[in-house]
XYZ file of N, CA and C in Angstrom:
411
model
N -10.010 0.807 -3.497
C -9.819 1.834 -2.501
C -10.950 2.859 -2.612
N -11.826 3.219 -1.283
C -12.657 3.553 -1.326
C -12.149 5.940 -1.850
N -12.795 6.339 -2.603
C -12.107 7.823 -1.981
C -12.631 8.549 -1.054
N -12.187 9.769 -0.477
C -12.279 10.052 0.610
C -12.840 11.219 0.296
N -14.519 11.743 0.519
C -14.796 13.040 0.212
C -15.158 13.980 1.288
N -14.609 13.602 2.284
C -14.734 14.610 3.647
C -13.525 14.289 4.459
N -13.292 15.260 4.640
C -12.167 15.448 5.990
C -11.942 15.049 6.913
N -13.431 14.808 7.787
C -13.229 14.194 8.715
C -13.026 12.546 8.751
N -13.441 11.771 7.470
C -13.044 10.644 7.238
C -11.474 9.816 6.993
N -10.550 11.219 6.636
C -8.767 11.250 6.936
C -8.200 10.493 8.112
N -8.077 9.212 8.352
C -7.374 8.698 9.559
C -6.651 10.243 10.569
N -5.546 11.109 9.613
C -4.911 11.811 10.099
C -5.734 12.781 10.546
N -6.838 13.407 10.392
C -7.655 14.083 11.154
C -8.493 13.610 12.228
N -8.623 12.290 12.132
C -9.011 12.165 13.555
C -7.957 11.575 14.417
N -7.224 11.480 14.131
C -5.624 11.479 15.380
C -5.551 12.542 15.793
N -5.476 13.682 14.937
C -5.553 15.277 14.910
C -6.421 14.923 16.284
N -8.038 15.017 15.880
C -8.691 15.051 16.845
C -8.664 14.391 18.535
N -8.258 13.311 18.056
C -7.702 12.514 19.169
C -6.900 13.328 20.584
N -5.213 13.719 19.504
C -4.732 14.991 20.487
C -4.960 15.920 21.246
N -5.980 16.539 19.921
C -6.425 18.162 20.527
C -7.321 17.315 22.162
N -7.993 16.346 21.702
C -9.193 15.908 23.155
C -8.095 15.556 24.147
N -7.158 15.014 24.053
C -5.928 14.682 25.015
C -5.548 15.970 25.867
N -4.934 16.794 24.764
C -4.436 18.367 25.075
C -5.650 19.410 25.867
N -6.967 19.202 25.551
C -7.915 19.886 26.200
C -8.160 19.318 27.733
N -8.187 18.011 27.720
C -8.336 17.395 29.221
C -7.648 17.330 29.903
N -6.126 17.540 29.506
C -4.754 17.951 30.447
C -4.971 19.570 30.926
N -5.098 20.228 29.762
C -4.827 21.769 30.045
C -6.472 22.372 30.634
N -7.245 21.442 31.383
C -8.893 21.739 32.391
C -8.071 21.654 33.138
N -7.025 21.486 33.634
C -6.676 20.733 35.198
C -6.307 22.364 35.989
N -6.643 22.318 36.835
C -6.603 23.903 37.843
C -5.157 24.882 37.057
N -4.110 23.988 37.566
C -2.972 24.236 38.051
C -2.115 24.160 36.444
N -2.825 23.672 35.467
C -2.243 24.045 34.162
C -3.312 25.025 33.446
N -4.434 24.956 34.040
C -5.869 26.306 33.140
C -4.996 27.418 33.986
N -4.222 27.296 34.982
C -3.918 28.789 35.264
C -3.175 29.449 34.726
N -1.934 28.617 33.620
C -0.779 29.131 33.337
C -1.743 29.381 31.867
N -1.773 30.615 31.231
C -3.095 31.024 30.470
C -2.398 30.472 29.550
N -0.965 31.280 29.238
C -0.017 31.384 28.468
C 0.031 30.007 27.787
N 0.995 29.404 28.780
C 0.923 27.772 27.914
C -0.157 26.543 27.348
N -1.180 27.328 28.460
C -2.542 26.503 27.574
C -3.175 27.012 26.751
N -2.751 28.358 26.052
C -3.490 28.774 25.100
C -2.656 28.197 23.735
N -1.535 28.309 24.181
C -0.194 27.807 23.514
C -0.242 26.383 22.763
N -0.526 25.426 23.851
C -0.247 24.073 23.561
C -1.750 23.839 23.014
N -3.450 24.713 23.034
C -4.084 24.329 22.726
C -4.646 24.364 21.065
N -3.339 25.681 21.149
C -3.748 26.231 19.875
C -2.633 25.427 18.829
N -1.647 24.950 19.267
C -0.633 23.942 18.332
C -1.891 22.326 18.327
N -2.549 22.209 19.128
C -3.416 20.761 18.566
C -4.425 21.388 18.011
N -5.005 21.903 18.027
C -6.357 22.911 17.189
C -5.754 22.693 15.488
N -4.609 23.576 15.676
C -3.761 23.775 14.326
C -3.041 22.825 13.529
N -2.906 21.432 13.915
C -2.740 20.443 13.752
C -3.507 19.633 12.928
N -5.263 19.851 13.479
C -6.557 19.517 12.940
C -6.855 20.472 11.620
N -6.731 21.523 11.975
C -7.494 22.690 11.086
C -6.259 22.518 9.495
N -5.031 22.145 9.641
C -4.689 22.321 9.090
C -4.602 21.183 7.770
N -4.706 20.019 8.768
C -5.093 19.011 7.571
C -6.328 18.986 6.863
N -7.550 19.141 7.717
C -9.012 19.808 6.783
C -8.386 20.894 5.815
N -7.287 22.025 6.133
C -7.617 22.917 5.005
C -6.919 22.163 3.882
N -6.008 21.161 3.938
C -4.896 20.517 3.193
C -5.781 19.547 2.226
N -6.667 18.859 2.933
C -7.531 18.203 2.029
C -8.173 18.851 1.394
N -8.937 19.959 1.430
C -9.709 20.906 0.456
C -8.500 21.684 -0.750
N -7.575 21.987 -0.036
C -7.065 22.848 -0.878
C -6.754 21.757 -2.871
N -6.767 22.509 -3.773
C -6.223 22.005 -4.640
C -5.088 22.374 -4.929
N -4.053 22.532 -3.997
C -2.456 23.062 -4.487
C -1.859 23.319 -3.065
N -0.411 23.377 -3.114
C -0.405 23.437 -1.892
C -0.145 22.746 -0.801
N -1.195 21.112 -0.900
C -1.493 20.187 -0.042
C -0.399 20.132 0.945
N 0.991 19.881 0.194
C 2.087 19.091 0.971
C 2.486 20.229 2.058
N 2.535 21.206 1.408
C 3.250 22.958 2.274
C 2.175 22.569 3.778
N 1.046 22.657 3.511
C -0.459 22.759 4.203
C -0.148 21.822 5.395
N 0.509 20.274 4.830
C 0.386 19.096 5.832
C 1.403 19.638 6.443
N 2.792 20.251 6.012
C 4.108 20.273 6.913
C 3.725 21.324 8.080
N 2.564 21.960 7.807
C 2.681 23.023 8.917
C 1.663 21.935 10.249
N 0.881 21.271 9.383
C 0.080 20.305 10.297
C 1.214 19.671 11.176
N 2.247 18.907 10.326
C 2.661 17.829 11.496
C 4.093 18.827 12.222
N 4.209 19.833 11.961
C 4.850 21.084 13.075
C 3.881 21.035 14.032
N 2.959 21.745 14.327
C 1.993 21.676 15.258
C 1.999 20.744 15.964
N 1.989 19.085 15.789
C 2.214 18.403 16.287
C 3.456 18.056 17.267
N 4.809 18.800 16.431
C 6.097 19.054 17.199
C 5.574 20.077 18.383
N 4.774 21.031 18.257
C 4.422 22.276 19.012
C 4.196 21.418 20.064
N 3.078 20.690 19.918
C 2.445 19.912 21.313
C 3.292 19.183 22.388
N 4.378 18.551 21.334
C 5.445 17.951 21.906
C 6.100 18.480 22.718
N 6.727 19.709 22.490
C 7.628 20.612 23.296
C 6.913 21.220 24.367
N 6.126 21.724 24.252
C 4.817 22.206 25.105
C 4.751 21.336 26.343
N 4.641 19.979 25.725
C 4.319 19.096 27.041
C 5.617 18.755 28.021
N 6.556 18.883 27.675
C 8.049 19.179 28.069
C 7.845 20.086 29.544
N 7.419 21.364 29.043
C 7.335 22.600 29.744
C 6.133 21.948 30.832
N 5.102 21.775 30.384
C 3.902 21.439 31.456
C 4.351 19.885 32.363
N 5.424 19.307 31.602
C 5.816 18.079 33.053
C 6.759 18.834 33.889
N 7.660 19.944 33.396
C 8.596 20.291 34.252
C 8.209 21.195 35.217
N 7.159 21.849 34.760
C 6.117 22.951 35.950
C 5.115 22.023 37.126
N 5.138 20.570 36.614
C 4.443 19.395 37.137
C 2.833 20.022 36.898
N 2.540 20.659 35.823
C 0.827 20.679 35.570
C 0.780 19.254 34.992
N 1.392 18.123 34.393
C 0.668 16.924 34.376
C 2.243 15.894 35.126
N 1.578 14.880 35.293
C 2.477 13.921 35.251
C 3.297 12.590 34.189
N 3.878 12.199 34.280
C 4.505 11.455 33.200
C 3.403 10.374 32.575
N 2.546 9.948 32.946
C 1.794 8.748 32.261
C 1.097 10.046 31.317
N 0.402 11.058 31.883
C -0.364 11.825 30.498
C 0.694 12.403 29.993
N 1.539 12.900 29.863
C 3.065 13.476 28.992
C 2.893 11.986 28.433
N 3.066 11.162 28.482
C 3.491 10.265 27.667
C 2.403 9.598 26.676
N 1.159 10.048 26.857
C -0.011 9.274 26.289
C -0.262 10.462 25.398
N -0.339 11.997 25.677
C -0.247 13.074 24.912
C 0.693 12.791 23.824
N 2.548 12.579 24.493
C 3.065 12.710 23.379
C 3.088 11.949 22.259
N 2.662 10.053 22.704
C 2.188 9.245 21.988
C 1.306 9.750 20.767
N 0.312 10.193 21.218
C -0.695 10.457 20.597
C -0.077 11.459 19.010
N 0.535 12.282 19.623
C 1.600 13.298 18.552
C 2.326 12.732 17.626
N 2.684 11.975 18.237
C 3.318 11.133 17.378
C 3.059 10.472 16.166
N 2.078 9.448 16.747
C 0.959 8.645 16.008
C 0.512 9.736 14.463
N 0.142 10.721 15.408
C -0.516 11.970 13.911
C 0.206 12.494 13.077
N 1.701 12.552 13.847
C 2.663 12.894 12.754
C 2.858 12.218 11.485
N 2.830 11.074 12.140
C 3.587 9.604 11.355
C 2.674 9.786 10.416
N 1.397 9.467 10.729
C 0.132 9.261 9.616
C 0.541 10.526 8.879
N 0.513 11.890 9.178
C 0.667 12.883 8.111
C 2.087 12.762 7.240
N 2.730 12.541 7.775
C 4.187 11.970 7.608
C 3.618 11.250 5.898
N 2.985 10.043 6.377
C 2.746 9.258 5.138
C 1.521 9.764 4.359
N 0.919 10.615 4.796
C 0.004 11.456 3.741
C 0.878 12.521 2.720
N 1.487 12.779 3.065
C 2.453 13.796 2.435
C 3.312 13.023 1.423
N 3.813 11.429 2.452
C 4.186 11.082 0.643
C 3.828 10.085 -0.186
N 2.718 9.892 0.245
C 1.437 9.456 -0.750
C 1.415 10.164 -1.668
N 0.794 11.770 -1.137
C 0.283 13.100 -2.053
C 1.762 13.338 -3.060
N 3.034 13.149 -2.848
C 4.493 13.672 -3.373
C 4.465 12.603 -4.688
N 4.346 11.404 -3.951
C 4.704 9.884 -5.051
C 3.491 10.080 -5.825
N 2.329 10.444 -5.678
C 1.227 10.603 -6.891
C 1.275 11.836 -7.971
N 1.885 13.143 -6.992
C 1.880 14.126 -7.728
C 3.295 14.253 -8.850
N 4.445 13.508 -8.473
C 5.035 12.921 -9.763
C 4.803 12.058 -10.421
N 4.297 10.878 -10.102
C 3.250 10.326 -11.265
C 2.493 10.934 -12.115
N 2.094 11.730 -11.663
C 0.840 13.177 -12.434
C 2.295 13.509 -13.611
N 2.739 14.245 -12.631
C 3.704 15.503 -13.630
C 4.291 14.707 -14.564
N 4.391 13.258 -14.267
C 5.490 12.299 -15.418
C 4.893 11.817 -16.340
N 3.464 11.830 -16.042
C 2.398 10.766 -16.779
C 2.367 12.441 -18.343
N 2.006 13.716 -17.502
C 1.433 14.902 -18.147
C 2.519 14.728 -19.331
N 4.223 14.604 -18.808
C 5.284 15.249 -19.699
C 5.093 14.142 -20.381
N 4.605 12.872 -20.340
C 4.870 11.826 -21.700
C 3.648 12.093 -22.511
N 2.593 12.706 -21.713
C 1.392 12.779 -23.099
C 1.628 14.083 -23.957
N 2.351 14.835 -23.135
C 3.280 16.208 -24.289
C 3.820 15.525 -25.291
N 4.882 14.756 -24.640
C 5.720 14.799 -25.511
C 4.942 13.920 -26.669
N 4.411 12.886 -26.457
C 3.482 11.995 -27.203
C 2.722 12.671 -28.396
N 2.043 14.327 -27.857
C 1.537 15.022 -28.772
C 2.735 16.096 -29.511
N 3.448 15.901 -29.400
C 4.499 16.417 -30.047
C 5.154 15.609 -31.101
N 4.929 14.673 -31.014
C 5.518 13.828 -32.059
C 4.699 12.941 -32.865
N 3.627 13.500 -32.903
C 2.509 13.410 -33.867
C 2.227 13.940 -34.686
């Protein structure tokens, strides 16, 4: 397994990215750039989605807190797009390729989170047997 020393190489950040480009080309459209409110709204829950898994990969602590707010954001987009089919700023094939897309990024962060959980008790279990190991020496 190769490791991963940039962010943008994270499957889950470029789904991230994926969205936010979904969410930006829905919310150009006249009649949804007008409603300021909800496109600043829904642009800034896929923005935050991205930004948050880059900070999650850098951080050394933290990570899992970091991803849950990532794949919220992703819920953000979801609900968001709710509001913009019922105002009819998009129609159901992009609501549905948007929310796809949300999805998709969740899932992946979904399983980054317990990748990062199942390793970081491995860590903590591996640490308490080499204690105890030096303890009884």
């Amino acid at each position: 397994m190769t490791k991963i020393t940039r962010f943008e190489d994270l499957e889950s950040w470029q789904e991230a990215r994926n969205l936010t480009q979904l969410v930006y080309k829905a919310t150009n459209r006249d009649r949804f750039r007008n409603d300021l409110r909800l496109c600043s709204q829904i642009q800034s829950a896929a923005g935050s989605s991205m930004a948050n898994i880059a900070e999650g990969f850098i951080r050394r602590s933290d990570k899992e807190f970091i991803l849950f707010i990532a794949m919220a954001s992703t819920a953000e987009v979801q609900s968001h797009l709710y509001i913009a089919l019922d105002q009819g700023y998009i129609g159901q094939k992009d609501f549905d390729e948007i929310y796809n897309q949300a999805n998709k990024t969740a899932m992946i962060i979904s399983g980054l989170i317990r990748y990062l959980c199942s390793n970081q008790a491995k860590s903590t279990k591996q640490t308490r047997q080499a204690k105890q190991t030096r303890r009884t020496k």
